[in-house]
mmCIF file of N, CA, C and O in Angstrom:
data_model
loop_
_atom_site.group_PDB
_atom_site.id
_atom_site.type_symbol
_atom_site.label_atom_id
_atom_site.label_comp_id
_atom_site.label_asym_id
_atom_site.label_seq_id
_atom_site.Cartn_x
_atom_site.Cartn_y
_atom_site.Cartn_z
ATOM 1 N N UNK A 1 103.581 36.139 137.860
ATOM 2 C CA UNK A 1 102.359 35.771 138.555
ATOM 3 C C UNK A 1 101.197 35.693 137.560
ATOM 4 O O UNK A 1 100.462 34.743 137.830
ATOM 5 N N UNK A 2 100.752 36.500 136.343
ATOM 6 C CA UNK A 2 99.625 36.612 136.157
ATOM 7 C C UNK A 2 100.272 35.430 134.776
ATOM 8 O O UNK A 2 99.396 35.034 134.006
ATOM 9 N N UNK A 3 101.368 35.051 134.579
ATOM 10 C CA UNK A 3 101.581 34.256 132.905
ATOM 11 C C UNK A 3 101.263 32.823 134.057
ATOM 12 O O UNK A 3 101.464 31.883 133.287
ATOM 13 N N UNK A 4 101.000 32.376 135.022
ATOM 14 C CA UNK A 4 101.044 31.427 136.124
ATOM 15 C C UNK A 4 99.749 31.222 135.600
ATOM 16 O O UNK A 4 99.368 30.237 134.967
ATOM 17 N N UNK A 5 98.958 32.448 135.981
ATOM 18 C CA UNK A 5 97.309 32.271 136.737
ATOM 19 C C UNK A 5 96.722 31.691 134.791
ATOM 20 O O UNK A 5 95.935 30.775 134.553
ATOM 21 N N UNK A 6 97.472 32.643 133.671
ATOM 22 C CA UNK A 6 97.337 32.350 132.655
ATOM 23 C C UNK A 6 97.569 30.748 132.006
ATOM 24 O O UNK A 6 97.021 29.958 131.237
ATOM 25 N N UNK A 7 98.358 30.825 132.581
ATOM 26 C CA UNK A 7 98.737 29.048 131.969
ATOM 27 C C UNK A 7 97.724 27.863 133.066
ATOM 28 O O UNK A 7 97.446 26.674 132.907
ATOM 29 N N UNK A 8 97.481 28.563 133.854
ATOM 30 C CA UNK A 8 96.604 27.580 134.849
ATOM 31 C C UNK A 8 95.470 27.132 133.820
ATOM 32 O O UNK A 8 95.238 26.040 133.302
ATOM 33 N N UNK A 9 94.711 28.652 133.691
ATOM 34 C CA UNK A 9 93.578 28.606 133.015
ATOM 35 C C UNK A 9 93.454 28.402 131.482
ATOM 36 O O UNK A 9 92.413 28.691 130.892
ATOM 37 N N UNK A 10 94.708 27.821 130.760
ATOM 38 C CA UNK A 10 94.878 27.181 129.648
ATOM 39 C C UNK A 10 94.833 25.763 130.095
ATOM 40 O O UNK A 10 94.107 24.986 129.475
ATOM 41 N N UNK A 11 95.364 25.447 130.864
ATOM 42 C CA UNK A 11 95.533 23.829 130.831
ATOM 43 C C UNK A 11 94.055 23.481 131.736
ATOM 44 O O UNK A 11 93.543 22.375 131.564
ATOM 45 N N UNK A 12 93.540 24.265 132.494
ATOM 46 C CA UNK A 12 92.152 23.984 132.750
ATOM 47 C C UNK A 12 90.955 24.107 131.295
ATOM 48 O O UNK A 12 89.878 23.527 131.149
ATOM 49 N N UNK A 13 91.483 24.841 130.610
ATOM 50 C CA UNK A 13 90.503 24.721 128.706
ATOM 51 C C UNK A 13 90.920 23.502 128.376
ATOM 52 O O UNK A 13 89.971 22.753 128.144
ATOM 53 N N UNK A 14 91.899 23.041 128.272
ATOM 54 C CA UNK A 14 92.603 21.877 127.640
ATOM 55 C C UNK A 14 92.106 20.496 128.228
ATOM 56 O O UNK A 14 91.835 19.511 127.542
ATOM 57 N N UNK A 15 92.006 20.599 129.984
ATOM 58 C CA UNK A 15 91.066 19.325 130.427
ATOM 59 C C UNK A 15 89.796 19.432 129.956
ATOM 60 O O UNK A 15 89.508 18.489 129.218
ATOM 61 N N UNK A 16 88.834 20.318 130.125
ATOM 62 C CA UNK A 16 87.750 20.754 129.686
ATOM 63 C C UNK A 16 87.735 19.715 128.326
ATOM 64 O O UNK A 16 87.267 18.582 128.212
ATOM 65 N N UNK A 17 88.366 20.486 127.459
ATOM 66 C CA UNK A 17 88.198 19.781 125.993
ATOM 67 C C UNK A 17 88.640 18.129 126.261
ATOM 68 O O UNK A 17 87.831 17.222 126.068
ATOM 69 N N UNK A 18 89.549 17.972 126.566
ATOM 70 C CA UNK A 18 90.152 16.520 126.556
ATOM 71 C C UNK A 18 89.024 15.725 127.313
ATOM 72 O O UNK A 18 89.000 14.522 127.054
ATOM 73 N N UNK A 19 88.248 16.112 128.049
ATOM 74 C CA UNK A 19 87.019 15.286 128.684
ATOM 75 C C UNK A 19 86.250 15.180 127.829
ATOM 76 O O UNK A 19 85.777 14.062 127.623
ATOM 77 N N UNK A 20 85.862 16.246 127.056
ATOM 78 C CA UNK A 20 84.817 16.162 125.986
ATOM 79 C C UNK A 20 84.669 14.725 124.775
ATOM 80 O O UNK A 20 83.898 13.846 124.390
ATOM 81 N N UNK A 21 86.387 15.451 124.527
ATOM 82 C CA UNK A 21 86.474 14.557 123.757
ATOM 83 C C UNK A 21 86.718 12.849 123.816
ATOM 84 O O UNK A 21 86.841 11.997 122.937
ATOM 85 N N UNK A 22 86.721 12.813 125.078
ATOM 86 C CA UNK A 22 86.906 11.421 125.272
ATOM 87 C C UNK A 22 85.244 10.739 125.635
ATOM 88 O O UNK A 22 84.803 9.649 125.271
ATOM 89 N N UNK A 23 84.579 11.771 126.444
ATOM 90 C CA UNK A 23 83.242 11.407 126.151
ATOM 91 C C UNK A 23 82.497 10.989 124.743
ATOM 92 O O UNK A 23 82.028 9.886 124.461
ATOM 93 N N UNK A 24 82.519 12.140 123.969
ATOM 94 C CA UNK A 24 82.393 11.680 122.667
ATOM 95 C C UNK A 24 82.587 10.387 121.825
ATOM 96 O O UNK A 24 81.856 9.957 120.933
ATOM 97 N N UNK A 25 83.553 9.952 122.235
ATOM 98 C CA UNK A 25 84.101 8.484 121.635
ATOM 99 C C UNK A 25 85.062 8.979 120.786
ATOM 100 O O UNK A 25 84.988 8.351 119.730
ATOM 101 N N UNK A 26 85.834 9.719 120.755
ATOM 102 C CA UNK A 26 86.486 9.980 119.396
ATOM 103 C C UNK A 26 88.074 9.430 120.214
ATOM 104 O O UNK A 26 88.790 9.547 121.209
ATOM 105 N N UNK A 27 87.821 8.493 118.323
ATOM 106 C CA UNK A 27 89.700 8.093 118.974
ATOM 107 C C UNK A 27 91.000 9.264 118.390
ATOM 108 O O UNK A 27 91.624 9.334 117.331
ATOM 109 N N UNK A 28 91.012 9.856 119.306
ATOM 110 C CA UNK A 28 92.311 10.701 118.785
ATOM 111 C C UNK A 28 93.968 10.127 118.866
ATOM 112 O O UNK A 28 94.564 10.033 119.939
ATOM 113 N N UNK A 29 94.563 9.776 117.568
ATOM 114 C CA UNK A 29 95.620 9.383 118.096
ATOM 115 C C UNK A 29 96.603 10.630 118.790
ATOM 116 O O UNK A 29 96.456 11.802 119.139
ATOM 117 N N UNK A 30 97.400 9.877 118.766
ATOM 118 C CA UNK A 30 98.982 11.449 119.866
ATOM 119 C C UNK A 30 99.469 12.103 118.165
ATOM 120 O O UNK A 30 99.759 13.294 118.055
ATOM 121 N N UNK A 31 99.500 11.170 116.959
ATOM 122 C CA UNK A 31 99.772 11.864 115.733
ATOM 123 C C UNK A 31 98.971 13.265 115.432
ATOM 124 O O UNK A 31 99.346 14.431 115.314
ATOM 125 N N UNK A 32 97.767 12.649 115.364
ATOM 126 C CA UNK A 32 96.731 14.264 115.147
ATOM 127 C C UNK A 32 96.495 15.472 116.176
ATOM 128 O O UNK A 32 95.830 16.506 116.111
ATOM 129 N N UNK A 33 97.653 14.675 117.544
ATOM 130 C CA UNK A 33 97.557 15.795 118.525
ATOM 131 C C UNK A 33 98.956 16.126 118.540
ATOM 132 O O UNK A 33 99.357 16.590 119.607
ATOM 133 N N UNK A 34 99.527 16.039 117.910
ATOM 134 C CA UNK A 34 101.091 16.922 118.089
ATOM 135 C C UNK A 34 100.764 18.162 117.646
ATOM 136 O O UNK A 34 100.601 19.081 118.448
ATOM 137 N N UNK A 35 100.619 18.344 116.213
ATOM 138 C CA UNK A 35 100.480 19.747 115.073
ATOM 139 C C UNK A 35 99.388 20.853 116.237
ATOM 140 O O UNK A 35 99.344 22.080 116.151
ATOM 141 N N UNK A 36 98.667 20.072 117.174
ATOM 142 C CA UNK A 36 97.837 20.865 118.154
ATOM 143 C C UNK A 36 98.643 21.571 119.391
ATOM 144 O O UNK A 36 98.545 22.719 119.824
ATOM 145 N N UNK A 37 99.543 20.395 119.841
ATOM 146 C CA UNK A 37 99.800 20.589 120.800
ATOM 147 C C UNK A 37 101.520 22.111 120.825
ATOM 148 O O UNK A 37 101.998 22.979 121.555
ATOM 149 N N UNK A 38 101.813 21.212 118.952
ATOM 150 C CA UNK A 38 103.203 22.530 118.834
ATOM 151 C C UNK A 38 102.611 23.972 118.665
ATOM 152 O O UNK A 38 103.161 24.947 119.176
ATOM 153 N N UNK A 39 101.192 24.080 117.750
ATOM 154 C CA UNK A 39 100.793 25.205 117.663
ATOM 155 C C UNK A 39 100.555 25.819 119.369
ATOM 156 O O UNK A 39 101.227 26.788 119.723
ATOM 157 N N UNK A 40 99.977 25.441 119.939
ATOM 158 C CA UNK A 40 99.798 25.849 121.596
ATOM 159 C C UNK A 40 100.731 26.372 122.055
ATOM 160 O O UNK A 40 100.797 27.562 122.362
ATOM 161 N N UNK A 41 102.014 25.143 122.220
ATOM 162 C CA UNK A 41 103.449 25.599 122.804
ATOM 163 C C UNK A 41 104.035 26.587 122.010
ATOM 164 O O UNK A 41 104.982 27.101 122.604
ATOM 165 N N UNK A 42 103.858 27.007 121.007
ATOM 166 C CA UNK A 42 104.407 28.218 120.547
ATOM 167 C C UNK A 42 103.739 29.559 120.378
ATOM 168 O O UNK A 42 104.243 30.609 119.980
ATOM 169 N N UNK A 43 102.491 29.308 120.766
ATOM 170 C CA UNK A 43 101.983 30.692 120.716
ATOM 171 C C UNK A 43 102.016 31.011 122.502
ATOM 172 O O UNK A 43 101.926 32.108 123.054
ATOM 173 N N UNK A 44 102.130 30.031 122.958
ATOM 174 C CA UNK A 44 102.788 29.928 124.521
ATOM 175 C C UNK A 44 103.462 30.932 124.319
ATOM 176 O O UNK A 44 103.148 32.084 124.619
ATOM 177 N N UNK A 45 104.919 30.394 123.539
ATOM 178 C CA UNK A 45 106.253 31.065 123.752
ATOM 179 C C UNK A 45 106.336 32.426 123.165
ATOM 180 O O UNK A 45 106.916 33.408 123.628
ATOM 181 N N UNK A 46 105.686 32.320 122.113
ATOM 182 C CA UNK A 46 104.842 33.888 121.568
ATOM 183 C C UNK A 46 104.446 35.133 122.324
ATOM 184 O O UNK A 46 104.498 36.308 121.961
ATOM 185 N N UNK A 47 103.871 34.384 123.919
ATOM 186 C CA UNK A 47 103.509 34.863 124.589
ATOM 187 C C UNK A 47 104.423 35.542 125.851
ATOM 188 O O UNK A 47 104.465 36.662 126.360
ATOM 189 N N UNK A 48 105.145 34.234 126.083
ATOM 190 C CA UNK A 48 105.753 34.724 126.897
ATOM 191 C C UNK A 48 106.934 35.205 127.010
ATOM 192 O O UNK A 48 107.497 35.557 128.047
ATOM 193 N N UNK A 49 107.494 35.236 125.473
ATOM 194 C CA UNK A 49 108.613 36.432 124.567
ATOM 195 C C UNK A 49 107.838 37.902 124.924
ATOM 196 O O UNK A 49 108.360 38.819 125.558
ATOM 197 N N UNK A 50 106.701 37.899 124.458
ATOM 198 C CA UNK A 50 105.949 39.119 124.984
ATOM 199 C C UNK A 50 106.320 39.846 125.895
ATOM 200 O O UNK A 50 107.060 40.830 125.895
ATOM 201 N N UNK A 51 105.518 39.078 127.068
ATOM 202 C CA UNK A 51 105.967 39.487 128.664
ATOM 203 C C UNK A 51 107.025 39.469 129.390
ATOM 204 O O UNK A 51 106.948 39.751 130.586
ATOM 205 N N UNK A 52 108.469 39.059 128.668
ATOM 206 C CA UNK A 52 109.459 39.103 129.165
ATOM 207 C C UNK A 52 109.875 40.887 128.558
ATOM 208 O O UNK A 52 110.748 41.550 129.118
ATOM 209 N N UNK A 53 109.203 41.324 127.562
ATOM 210 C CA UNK A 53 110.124 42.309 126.989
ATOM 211 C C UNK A 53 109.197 43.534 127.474
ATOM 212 O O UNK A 53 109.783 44.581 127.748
ATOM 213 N N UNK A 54 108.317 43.505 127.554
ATOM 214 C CA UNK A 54 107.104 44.186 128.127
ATOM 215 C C UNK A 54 107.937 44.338 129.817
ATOM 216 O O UNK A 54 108.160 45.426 130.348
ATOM 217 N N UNK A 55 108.258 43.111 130.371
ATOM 218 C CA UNK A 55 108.725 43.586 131.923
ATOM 219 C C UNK A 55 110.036 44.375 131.841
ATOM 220 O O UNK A 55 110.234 45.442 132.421
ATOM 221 N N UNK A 56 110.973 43.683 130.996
ATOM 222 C CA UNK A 56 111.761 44.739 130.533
ATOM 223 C C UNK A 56 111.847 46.172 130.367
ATOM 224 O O UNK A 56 112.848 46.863 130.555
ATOM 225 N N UNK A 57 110.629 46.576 129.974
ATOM 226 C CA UNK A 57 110.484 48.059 129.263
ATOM 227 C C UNK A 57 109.991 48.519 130.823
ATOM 228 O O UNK A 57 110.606 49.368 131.468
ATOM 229 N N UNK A 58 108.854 47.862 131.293
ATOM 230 C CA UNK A 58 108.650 48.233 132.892
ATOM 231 C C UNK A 58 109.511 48.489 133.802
ATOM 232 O O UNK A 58 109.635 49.601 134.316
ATOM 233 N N UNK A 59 110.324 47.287 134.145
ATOM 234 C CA UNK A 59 111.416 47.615 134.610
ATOM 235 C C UNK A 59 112.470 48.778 134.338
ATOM 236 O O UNK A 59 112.914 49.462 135.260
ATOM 237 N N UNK A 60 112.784 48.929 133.208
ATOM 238 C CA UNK A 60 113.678 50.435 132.912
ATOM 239 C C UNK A 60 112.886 51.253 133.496
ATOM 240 O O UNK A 60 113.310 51.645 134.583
ATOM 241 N N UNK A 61 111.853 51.673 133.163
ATOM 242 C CA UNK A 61 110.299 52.726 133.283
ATOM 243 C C UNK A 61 110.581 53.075 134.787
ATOM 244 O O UNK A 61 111.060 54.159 135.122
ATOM 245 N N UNK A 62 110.243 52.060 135.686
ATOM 246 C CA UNK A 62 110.655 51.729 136.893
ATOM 247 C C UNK A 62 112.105 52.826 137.431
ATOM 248 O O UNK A 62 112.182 53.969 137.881
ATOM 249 N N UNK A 63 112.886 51.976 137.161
ATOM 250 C CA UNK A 63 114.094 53.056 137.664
ATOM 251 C C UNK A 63 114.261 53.929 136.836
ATOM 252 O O UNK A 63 115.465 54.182 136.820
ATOM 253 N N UNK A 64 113.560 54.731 135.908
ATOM 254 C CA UNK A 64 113.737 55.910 135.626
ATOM 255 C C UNK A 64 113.243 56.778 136.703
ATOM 256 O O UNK A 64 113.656 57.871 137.092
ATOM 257 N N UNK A 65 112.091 55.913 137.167
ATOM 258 C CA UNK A 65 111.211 56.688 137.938
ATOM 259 C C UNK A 65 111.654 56.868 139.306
ATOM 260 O O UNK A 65 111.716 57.958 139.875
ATOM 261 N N UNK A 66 111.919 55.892 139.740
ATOM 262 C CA UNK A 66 112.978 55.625 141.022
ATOM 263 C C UNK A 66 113.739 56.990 140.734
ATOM 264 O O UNK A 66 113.207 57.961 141.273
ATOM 265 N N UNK A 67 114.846 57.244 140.012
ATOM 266 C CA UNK A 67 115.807 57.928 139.824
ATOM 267 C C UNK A 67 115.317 59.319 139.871
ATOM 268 O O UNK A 67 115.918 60.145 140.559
ATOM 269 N N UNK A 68 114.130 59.680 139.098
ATOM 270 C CA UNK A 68 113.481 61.381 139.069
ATOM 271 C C UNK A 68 113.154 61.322 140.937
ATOM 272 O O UNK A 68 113.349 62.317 141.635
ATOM 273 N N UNK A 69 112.632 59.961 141.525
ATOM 274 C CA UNK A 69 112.390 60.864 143.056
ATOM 275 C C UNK A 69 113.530 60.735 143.900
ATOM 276 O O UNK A 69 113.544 61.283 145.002
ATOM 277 N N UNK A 70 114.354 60.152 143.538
ATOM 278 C CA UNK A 70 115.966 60.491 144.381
ATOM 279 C C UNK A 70 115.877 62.303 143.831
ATOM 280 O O UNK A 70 115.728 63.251 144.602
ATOM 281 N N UNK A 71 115.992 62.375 142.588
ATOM 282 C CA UNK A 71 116.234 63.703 142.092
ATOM 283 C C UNK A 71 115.750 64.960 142.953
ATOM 284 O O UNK A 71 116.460 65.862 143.396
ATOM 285 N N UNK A 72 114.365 64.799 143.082
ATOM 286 C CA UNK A 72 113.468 65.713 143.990
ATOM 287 C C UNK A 72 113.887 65.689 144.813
ATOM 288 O O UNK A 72 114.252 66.818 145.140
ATOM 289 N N UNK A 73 114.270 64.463 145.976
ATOM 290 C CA UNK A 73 114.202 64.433 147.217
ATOM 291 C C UNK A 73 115.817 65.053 147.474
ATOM 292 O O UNK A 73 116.315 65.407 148.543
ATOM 293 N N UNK A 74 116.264 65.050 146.479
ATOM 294 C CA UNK A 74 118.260 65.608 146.723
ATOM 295 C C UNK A 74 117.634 67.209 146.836
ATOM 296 O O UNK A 74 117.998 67.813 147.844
ATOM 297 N N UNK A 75 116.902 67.805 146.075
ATOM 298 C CA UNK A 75 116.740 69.369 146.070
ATOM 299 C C UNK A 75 116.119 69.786 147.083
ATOM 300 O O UNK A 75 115.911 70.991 147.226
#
């Protein structure tokens, strides 16, 4: 949910700019926007390598915790 609300509000920066720049007059070809667009998509994936391992660690965390109140509730 929140890598969602995150990527929303990247590609809402990205129109932002892309209006700008088309106001401006500037001719950008798709050449000088690749090296932009791979750096993005990989700090993307940077990112969301992150939060997959981060939910991971939550998740264990999670049923550890689960598991200590079975524990209590057995005694």
């Amino acid at each position: 949910m929140f890598l969602v609300r995150f990527l929303e509000q990247q590609n809402k920066v990205l129109e932002t700019k892309w209006s700008l720049l088309q106001e401006q007059g500037h001719t950008v070809t798709r050449k000088s926007l690749e090296p932009l667009f791979e750096a993005y998509i990989n700090n993307l994936r940077r990112q969301l390598d992150s939060l997959v391992g981060e939910r991971g660690r939550l998740d264990s965390e999670l049923r550890n915790m689960q598991d200590m109140v079975e524990d209590f509730k057995n005694k």
